[in-house]
XYZ file of C-alpha atoms in Angstrom:
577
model
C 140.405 -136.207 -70.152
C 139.217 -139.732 -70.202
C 141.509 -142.607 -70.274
C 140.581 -146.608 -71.008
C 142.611 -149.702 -71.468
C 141.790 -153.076 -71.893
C 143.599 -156.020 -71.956
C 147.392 -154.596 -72.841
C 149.994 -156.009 -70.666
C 149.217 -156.256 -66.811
C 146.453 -154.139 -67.727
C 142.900 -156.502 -68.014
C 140.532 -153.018 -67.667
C 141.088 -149.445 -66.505
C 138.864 -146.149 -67.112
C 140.166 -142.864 -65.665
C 139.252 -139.853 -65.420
C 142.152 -137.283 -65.711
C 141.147 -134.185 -63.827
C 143.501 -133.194 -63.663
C 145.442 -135.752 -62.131
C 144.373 -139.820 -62.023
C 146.551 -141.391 -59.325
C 147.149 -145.677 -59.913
C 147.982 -147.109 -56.424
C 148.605 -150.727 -56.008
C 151.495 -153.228 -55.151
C 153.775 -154.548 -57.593
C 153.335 -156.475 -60.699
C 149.349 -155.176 -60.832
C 149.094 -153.427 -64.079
C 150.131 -149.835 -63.252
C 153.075 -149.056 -65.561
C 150.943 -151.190 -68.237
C 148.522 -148.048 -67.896
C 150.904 -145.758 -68.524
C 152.748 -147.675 -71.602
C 149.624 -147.636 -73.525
C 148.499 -143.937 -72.546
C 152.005 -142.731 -73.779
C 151.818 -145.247 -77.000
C 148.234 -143.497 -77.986
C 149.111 -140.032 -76.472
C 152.095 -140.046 -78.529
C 151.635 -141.996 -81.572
C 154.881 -143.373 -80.751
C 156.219 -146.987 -81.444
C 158.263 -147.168 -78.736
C 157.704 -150.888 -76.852
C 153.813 -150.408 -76.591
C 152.224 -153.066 -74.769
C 151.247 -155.982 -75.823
C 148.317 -157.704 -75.682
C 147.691 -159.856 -72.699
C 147.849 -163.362 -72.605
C 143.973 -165.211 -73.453
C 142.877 -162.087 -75.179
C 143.044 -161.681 -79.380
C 143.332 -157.582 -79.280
C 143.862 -154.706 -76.713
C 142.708 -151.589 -77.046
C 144.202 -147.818 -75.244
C 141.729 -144.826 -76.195
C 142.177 -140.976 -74.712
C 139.860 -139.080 -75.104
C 138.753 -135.349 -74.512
C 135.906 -133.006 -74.836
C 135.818 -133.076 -78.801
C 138.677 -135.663 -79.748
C 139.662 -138.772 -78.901
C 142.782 -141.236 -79.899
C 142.379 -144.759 -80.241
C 145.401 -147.746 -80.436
C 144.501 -151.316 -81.581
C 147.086 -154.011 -80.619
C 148.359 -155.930 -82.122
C 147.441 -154.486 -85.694
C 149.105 -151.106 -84.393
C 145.818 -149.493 -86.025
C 144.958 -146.271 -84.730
C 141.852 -144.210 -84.849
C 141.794 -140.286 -84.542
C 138.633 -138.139 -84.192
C 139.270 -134.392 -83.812
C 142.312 -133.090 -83.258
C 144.359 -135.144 -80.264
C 146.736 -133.088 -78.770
C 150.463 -133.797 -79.234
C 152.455 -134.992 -76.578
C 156.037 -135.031 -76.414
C 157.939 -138.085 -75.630
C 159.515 -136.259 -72.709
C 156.181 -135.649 -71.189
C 155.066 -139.516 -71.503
C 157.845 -140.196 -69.842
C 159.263 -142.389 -72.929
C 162.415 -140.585 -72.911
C 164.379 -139.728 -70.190
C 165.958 -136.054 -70.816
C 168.722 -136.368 -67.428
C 169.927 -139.774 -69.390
C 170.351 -138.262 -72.375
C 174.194 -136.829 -74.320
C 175.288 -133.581 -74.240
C 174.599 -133.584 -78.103
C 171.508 -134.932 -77.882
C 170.611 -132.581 -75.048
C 171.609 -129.382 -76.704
C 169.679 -130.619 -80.101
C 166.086 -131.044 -77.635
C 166.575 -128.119 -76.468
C 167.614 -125.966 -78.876
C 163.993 -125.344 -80.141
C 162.673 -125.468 -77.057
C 164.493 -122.566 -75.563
C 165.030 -121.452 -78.953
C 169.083 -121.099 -77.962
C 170.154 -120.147 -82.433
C 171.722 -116.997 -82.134
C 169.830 -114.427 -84.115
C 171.210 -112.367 -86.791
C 170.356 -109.258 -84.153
C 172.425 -111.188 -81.627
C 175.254 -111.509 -84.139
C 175.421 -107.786 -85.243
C 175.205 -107.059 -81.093
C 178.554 -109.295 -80.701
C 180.172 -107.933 -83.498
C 179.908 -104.433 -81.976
C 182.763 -105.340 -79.645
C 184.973 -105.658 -82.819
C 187.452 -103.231 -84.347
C 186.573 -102.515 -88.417
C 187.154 -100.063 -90.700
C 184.276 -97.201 -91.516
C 182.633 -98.253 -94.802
C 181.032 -95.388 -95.805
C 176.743 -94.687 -95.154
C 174.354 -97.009 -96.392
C 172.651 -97.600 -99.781
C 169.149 -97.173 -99.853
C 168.899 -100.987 -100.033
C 171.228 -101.370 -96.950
C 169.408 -98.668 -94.616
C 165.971 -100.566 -94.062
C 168.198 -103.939 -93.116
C 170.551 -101.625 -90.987
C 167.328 -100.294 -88.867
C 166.262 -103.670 -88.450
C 169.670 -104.415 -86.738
C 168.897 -101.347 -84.787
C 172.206 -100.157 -86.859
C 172.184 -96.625 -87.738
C 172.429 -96.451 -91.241
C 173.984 -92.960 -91.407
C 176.905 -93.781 -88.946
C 179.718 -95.432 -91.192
C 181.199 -97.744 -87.791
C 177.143 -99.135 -88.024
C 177.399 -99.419 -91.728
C 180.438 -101.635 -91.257
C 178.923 -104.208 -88.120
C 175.644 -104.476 -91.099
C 177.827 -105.729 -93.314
C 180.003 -107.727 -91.512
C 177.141 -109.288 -90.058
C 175.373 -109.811 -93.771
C 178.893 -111.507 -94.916
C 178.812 -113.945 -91.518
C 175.291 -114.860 -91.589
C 174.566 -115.865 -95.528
C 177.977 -117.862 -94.673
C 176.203 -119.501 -91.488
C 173.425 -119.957 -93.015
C 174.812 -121.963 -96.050
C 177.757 -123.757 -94.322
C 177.027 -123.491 -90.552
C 178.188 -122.657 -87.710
C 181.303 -124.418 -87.200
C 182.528 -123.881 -90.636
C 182.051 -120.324 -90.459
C 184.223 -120.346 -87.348
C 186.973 -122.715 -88.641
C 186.948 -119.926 -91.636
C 187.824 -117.082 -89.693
C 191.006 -118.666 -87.591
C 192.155 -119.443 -91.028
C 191.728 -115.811 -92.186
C 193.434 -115.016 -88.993
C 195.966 -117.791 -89.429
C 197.106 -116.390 -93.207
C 197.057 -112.827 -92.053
C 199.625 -114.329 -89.308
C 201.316 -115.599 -92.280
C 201.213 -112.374 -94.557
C 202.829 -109.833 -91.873
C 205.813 -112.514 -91.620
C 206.325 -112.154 -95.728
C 206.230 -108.781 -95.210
C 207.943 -107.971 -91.984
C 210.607 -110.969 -92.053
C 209.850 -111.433 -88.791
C 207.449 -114.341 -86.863
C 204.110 -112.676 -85.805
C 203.556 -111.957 -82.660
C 200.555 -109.875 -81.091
C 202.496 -107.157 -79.119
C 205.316 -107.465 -81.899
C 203.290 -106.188 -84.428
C 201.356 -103.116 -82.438
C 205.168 -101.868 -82.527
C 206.818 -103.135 -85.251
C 208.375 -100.489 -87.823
C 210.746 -101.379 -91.101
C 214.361 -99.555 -90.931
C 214.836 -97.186 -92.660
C 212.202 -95.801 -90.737
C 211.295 -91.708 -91.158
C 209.949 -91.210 -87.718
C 209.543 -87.701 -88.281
C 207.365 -88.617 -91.720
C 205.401 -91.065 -90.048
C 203.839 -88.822 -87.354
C 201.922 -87.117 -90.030
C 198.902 -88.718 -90.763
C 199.194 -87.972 -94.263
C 202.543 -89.775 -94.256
C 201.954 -92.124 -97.139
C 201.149 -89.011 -99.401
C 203.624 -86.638 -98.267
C 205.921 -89.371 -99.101
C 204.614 -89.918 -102.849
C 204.691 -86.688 -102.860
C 208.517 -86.291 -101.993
C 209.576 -89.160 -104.219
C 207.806 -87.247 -107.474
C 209.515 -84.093 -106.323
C 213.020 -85.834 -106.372
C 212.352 -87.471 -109.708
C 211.962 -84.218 -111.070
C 215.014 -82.986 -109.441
C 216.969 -85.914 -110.601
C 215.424 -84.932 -114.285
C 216.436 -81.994 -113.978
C 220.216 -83.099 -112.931
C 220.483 -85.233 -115.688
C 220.337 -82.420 -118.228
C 223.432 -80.317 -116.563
C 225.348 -82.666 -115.533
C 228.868 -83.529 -118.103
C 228.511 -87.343 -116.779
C 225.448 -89.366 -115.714
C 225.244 -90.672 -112.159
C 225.296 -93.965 -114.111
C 227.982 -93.340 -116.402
C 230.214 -91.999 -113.432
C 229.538 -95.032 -111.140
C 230.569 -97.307 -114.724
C 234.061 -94.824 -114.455
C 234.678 -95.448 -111.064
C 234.389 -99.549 -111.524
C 236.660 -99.437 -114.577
C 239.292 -97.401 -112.742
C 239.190 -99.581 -109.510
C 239.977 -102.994 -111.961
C 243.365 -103.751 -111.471
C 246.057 -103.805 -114.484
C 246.768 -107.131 -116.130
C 250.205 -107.511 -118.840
C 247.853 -108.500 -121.797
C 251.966 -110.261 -123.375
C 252.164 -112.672 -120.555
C 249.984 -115.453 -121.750
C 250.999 -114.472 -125.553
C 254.918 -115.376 -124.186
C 253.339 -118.575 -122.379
C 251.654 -119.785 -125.611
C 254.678 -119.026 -127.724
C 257.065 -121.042 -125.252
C 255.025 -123.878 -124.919
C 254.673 -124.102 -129.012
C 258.219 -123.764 -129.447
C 258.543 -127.013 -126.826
C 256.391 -128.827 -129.272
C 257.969 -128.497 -131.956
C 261.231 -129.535 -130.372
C 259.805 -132.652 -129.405
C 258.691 -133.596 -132.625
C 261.913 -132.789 -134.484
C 263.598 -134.914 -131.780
C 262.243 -137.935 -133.297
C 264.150 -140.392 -135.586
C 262.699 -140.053 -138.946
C 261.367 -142.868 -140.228
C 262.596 -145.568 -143.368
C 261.587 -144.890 -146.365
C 261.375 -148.595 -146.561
C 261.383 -151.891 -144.195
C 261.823 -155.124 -143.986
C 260.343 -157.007 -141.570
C 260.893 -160.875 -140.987
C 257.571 -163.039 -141.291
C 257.460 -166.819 -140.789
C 255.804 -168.612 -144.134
C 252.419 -169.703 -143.686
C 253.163 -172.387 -146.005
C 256.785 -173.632 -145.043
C 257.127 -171.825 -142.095
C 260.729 -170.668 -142.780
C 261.385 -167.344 -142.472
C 260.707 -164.647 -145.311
C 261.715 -160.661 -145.843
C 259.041 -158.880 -146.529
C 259.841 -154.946 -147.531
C 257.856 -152.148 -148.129
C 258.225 -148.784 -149.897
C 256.159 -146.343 -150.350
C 255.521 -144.729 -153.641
C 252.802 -142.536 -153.085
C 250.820 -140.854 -150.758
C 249.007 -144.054 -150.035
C 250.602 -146.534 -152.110
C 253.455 -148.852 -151.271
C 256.096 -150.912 -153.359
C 256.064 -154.792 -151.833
C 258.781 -156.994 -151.963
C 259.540 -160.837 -150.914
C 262.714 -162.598 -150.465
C 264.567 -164.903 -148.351
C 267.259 -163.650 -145.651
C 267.816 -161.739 -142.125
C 266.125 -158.086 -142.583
C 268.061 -156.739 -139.417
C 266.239 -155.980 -136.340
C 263.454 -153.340 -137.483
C 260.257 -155.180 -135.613
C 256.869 -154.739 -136.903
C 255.981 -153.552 -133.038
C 259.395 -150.960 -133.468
C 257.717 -148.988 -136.729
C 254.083 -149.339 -134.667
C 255.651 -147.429 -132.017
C 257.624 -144.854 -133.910
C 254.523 -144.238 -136.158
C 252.335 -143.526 -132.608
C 255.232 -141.237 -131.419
C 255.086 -139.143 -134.481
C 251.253 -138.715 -134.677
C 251.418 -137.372 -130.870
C 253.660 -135.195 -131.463
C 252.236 -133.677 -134.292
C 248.947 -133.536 -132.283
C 251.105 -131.622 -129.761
C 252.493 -128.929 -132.316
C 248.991 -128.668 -133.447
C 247.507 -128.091 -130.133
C 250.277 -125.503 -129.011
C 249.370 -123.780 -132.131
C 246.072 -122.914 -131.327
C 246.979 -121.857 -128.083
C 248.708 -119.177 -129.097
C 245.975 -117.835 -131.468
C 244.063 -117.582 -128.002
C 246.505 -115.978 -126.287
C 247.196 -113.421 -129.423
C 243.145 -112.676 -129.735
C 243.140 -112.484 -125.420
C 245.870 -110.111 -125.743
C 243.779 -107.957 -128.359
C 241.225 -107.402 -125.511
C 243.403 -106.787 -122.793
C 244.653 -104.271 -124.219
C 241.911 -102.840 -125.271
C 240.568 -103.062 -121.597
C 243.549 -101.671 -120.350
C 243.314 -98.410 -122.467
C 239.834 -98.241 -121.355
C 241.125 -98.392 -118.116
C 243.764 -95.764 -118.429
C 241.019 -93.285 -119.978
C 238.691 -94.073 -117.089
C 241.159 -92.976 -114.551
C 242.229 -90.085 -116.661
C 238.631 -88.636 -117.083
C 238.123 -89.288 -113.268
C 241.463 -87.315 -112.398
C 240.089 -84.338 -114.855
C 236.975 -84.539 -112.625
C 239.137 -84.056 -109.568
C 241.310 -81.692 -110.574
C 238.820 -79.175 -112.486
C 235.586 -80.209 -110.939
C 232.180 -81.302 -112.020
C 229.283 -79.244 -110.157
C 226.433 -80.778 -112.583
C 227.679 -84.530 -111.904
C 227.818 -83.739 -108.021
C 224.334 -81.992 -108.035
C 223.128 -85.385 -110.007
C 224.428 -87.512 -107.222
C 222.846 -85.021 -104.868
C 219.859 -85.475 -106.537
C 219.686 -89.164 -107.064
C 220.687 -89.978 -103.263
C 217.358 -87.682 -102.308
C 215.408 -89.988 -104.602
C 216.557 -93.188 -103.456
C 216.185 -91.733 -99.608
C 212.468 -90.596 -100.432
C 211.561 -93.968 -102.471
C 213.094 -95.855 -99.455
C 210.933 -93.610 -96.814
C 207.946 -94.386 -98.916
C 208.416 -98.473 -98.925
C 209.153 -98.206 -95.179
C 205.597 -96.758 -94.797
C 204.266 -98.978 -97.574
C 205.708 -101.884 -95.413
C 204.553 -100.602 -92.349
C 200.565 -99.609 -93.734
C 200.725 -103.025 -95.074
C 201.830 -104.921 -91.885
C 199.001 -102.677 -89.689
C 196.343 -103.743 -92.198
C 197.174 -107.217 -91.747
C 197.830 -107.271 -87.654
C 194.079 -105.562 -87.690
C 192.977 -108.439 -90.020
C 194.242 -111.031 -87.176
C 192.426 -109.158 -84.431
C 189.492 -108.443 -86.183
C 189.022 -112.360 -87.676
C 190.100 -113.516 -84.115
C 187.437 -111.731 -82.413
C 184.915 -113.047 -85.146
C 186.589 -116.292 -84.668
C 186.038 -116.518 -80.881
C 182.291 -114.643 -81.176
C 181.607 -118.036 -83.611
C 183.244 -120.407 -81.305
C 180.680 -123.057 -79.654
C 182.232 -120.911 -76.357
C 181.143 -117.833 -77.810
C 178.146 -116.517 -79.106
C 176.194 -119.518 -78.888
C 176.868 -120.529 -75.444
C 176.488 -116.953 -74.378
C 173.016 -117.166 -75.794
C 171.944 -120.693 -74.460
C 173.225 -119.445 -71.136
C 170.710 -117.057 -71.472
C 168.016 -118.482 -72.859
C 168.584 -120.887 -70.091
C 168.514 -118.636 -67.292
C 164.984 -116.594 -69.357
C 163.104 -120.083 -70.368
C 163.673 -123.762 -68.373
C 165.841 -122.279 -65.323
C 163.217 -119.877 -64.514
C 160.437 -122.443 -65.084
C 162.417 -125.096 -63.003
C 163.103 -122.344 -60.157
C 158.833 -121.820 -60.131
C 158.399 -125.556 -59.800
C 160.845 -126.303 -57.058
C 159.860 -123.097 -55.107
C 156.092 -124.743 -55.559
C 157.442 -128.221 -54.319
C 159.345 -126.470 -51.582
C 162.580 -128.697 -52.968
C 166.043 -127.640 -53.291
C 166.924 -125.662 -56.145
C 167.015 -127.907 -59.479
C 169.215 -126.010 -63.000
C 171.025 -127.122 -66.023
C 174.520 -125.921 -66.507
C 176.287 -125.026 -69.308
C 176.773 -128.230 -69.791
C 172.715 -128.711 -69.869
C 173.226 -131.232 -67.470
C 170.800 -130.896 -64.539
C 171.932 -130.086 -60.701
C 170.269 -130.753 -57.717
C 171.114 -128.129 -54.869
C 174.415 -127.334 -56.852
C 175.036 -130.984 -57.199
C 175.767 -133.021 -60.185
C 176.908 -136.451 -59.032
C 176.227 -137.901 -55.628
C 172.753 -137.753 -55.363
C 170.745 -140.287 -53.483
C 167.817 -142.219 -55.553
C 165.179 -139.688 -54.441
C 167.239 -136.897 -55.671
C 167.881 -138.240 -58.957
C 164.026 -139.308 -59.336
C 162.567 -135.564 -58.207
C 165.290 -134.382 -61.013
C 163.998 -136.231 -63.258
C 160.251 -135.002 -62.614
C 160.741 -131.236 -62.726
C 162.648 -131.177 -65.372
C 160.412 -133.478 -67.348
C 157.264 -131.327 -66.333
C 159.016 -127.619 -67.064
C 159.695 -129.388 -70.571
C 156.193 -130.268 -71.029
C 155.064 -126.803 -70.369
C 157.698 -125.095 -72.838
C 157.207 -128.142 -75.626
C 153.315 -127.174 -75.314
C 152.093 -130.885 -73.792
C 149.335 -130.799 -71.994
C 149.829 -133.899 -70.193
C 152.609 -135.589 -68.327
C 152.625 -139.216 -67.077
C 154.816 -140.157 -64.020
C 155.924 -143.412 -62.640
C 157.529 -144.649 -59.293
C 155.805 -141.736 -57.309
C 156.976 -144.164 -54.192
C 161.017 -143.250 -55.417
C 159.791 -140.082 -53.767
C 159.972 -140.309 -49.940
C 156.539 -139.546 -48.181
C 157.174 -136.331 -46.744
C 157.994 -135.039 -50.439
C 155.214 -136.436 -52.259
C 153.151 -133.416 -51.273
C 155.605 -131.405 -53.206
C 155.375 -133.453 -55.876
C 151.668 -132.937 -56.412
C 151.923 -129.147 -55.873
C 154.433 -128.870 -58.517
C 151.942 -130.488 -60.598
C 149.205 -128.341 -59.910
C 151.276 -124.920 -59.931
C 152.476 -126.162 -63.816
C 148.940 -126.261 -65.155
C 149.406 -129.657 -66.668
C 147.269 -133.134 -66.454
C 148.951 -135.792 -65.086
C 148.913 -139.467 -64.422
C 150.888 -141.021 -61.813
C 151.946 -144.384 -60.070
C 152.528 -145.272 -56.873
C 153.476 -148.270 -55.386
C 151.584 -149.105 -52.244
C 150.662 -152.194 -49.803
C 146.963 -151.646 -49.344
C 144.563 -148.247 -50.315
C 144.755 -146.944 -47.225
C 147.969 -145.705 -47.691
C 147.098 -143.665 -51.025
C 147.327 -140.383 -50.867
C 143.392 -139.389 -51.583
C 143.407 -136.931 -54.715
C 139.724 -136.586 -54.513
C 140.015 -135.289 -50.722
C 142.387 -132.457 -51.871
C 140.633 -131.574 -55.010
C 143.341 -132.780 -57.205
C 141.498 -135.643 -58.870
C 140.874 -139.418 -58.719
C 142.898 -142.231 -56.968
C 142.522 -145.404 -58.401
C 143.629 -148.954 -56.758
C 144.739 -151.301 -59.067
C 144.888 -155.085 -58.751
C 144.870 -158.074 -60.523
C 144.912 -155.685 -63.913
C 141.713 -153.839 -62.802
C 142.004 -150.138 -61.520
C 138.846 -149.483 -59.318
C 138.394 -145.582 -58.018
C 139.010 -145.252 -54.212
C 137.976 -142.266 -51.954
């Protein structure tokens, strides 16, 4: 591979030969990371700070080319001009983006396809096989092919139940994701919590409910493990029973127990609130009768509104609503207009009174009516119950036999109704736990990045330190890199050999061919060896910097059969060696 680059940045001219490594020595400020920018803008086709075109000069030009393609960038038009077919090199491999400076989110999303960390559906079904669920039968025909595939067997109902399980989760993941899926099940969990406490009365709790059992509970029932049909069974047979009772018996269970509530009622005297009524009437009346009767005609004293003296004026009435009116002069006594108001309002009250007290007693007469009649209910009640005493009633007991077997059995059957009912729903909150914590970003999917990890970068990065003879470089969990264990701490030649094996093992798994490397002096002299050896043992081109004080003290790539070292100064990269 053939590199060129003419008068972009520090760069005024540079033609190397990549094979497989091109090595630019010189001091600082000559032109070297210019090389690189504009190999990694044409490489890459990528925008990202290219460049530009140096000072005096009206265009620059970058151009890589191979055995049958080549890749061309014009500055500052940005044109570029393809023949073949260029290969495609990541951004992580031209060294535009730095993966150890990266987010944890926007680690995990490079990665993903790169170590290709998405649980399968297979993987799914596998997790799922660690959860409890109910035997669903063998497969349909349509079913058996997809259960194979799962390596399910389709003939084995437990396998029938983990394929469709599985088929449920995954259309769900694949339409809503992930996270949704999860947050789905510890709701399902969640509401099952909330079921067994409708049903139980009681707050859920795990060990609570492996236990739990309603009272009235038939223990001896219940160890059958056809309780829940024996039971049906037992409340049909005591219907029929009870049937059957009803026919002999000389009183119904319910007609007895109506007996037995009228005879416990106490007595009440049905006269006393006739007698109240009556005395409280006969007070009325009395008051009204106590009242002065009143004139059958007045005369009340009036000044004239003409003369002002004083007139008689007296009334008498003639009718029901007619009155006789007279004038004259003289003293009419002392009956005051106020006096006949008052007498008049004393009467009406009374009267209201009598009227009242009147109506009362029809109450108390129509009360009385019932009373009685309840009483002589009463009275027959006991009677009939005392003839049941004395002479007996064997149909009537064998009903209440009969019906206290029916209630026992119907209450034996909703105690194991309860109790089927509150098991289904404590399996519901295990089972959609364990789905809940299998879909958890701690569950499934970590379990598989943590092994993809350890199959795909880990074991590249292990080949490439163990080629460099460096410490042992990983990513976590977390993704996050280590050096020798380490995380934090590291000196600057840690950090910058980090950064170089994991940026080549990405190369090789993103499919670049090429990887270009700056500040090869970061690394300390005795490890630049390592360095190159790493190179070579990944199988990838590479072009590197190094910052040196004369080319004497460049490591010669053409010595060791690792390629061409180039001394660059003033912008112009001659080939040394």
């Amino acid at each position: 591979m053939d590199v060129s680059v003419s008068s972009l940045g520090g760069c005024r001219t540079a033609a190397l030969t990549v094979a497989p490594f091109a090595l630019l020595v010189g001091t600082g400020g000559q032109g070297k990371s210019s090389v690189l920018r504009a190999a990694a803008a044409v490489l890459t086709g990528s925008k990202k700070a290219p460049p530009a075109v140096m000072d005096g000069a009206s265009t620059g030009r970058a151009s890589v080319m191979g055995d049958n393609w080549s890749d061309t960038l014009v500055l500052p038009s940005g044109d570029y001009q393809t023949q073949g077919r260029p290969p495609v090199v990541s951004d992580l491999a031209a060294g535009l983006t730095d993966y150890c400076a990266l987010s944890a989110k926007d680690r995990a999303a490079l990665l993903a396809p790169l170590i290709k960390s998405e649980p399968t559906r297979h993987d799914l079904a596998q997790a799922l096989m660690a959860c409890t669920f109910k035997a669903d039968g063998v497969a349909t025909t349509a079913e058996a092919a997809h259960c194979r595939a799962l390596c399910l067997d389709p003939m084995r109902p437990y396998d029938v139940a983990i394929y469709r399980q599985t088929a449920r989760l995954w259309a769900d993941i694949q339409t809503q994701g992930w996270d949704s899926t999860h947050k789905a099940a510890t709701s399902a969990a969640t509401q099952a919590k909330g079921a067994w406490r409708e049903v139980t009365g009681e707050v859920y709790g795990s060990k609570k409910a492996e236990d739990w059992t309603p009272e009235p509970w038939p223990a001896a029932l219940a160890a059958d493990p056809s309780a829940l049909s024996l039971a049906a069974q037992a409340v049909e047979t005591a219907k029929a029973a009870r049937d059957a009772a009803i026919g002999k018996a000389a009183l119904s269970a319910r007609d007895l127990d109506h007996l037995r509530h009228l005879a416990a009622e106490p007595g009440v005297d049905p006269e006393a609130p006739v007698q109240q009524a009556q005395a409280a009437l006969a007070e009325a009346r009395a008051n009204l009768e106590a009242l002065p009767p009143l004139a059958d005609s007045a005369a009340l004293s009036l000044p004239c509104p003409h003369c002002a003296e004083q007139i008689t004026v007296t009334t008498k009435p003639v009718g029901a609503a007619e009155y006789q009116i007279a004038l004259g002069k003289g003293d009419p006594g002392t009956y005051t207009p106020s006096a006949l108001q008052s007498d008049r309002s004393a009467r009406r009250a009374a009267e209201a009174a009598v009227t009242k007290a009147e109506r009362a007693l029809e109450q108390a007469q129509r009360q009385c009516a019932t009373l009685s009649t309840r009483n002589a209910e009463r009275a027959e009640a006991r009677r009939q119950l005392e003839h049941l005493r004395q002479n007996g009633d064997q149909g009537t007991a064998a009903l209440e036999a009969a019906e206290a077997a029916l209630s026992e059995a119907e209450a034996s059957l909703a105690a194991l109704k309860r109790h089927a009912r509150a098991k289904d729903l404590h399996d519901t909150v295990n089972r959609e736990t364990a789905i809940a914590k299998i879909l958890a970003p701690e569950g499934l999917r970590k379990d598989i990045l943590t092994k993809r990890l350890d199959e795909t970068i880990n074991a590249t990065l292990a080949a490439l330190t163990k080629a460099a003879g460096w410490p042992p470089i990983t990513l976590g969990d977390d993704l996050a890199p280590t050096y020798d264990g380490r995380a934090d701490g590291l000196s600057h030649s840690e950090r910058w050999r980090t950064r170089l094996v994991v940026q080549v093992a990405l190369a090789m798994l993103d499919g670049s061919p090429v990887v270009l490397v700056d500040n090869l002096d970061h690394c300390p002299p005795h490890a630049r060896k390592g360095a190159l050896l790493l190179l070579k043992a990944s199988g990838l081109k590479a072009i590197l910097a190094l910052m040196a004080d004369s080319p004497d003290k460049a490591p010669n790539l053409a010595r060791a059969r690792l390629g061409v070292t180039y001394w660059v100064e003033n912008g112009t990269c001659h080939p040394i060696g």
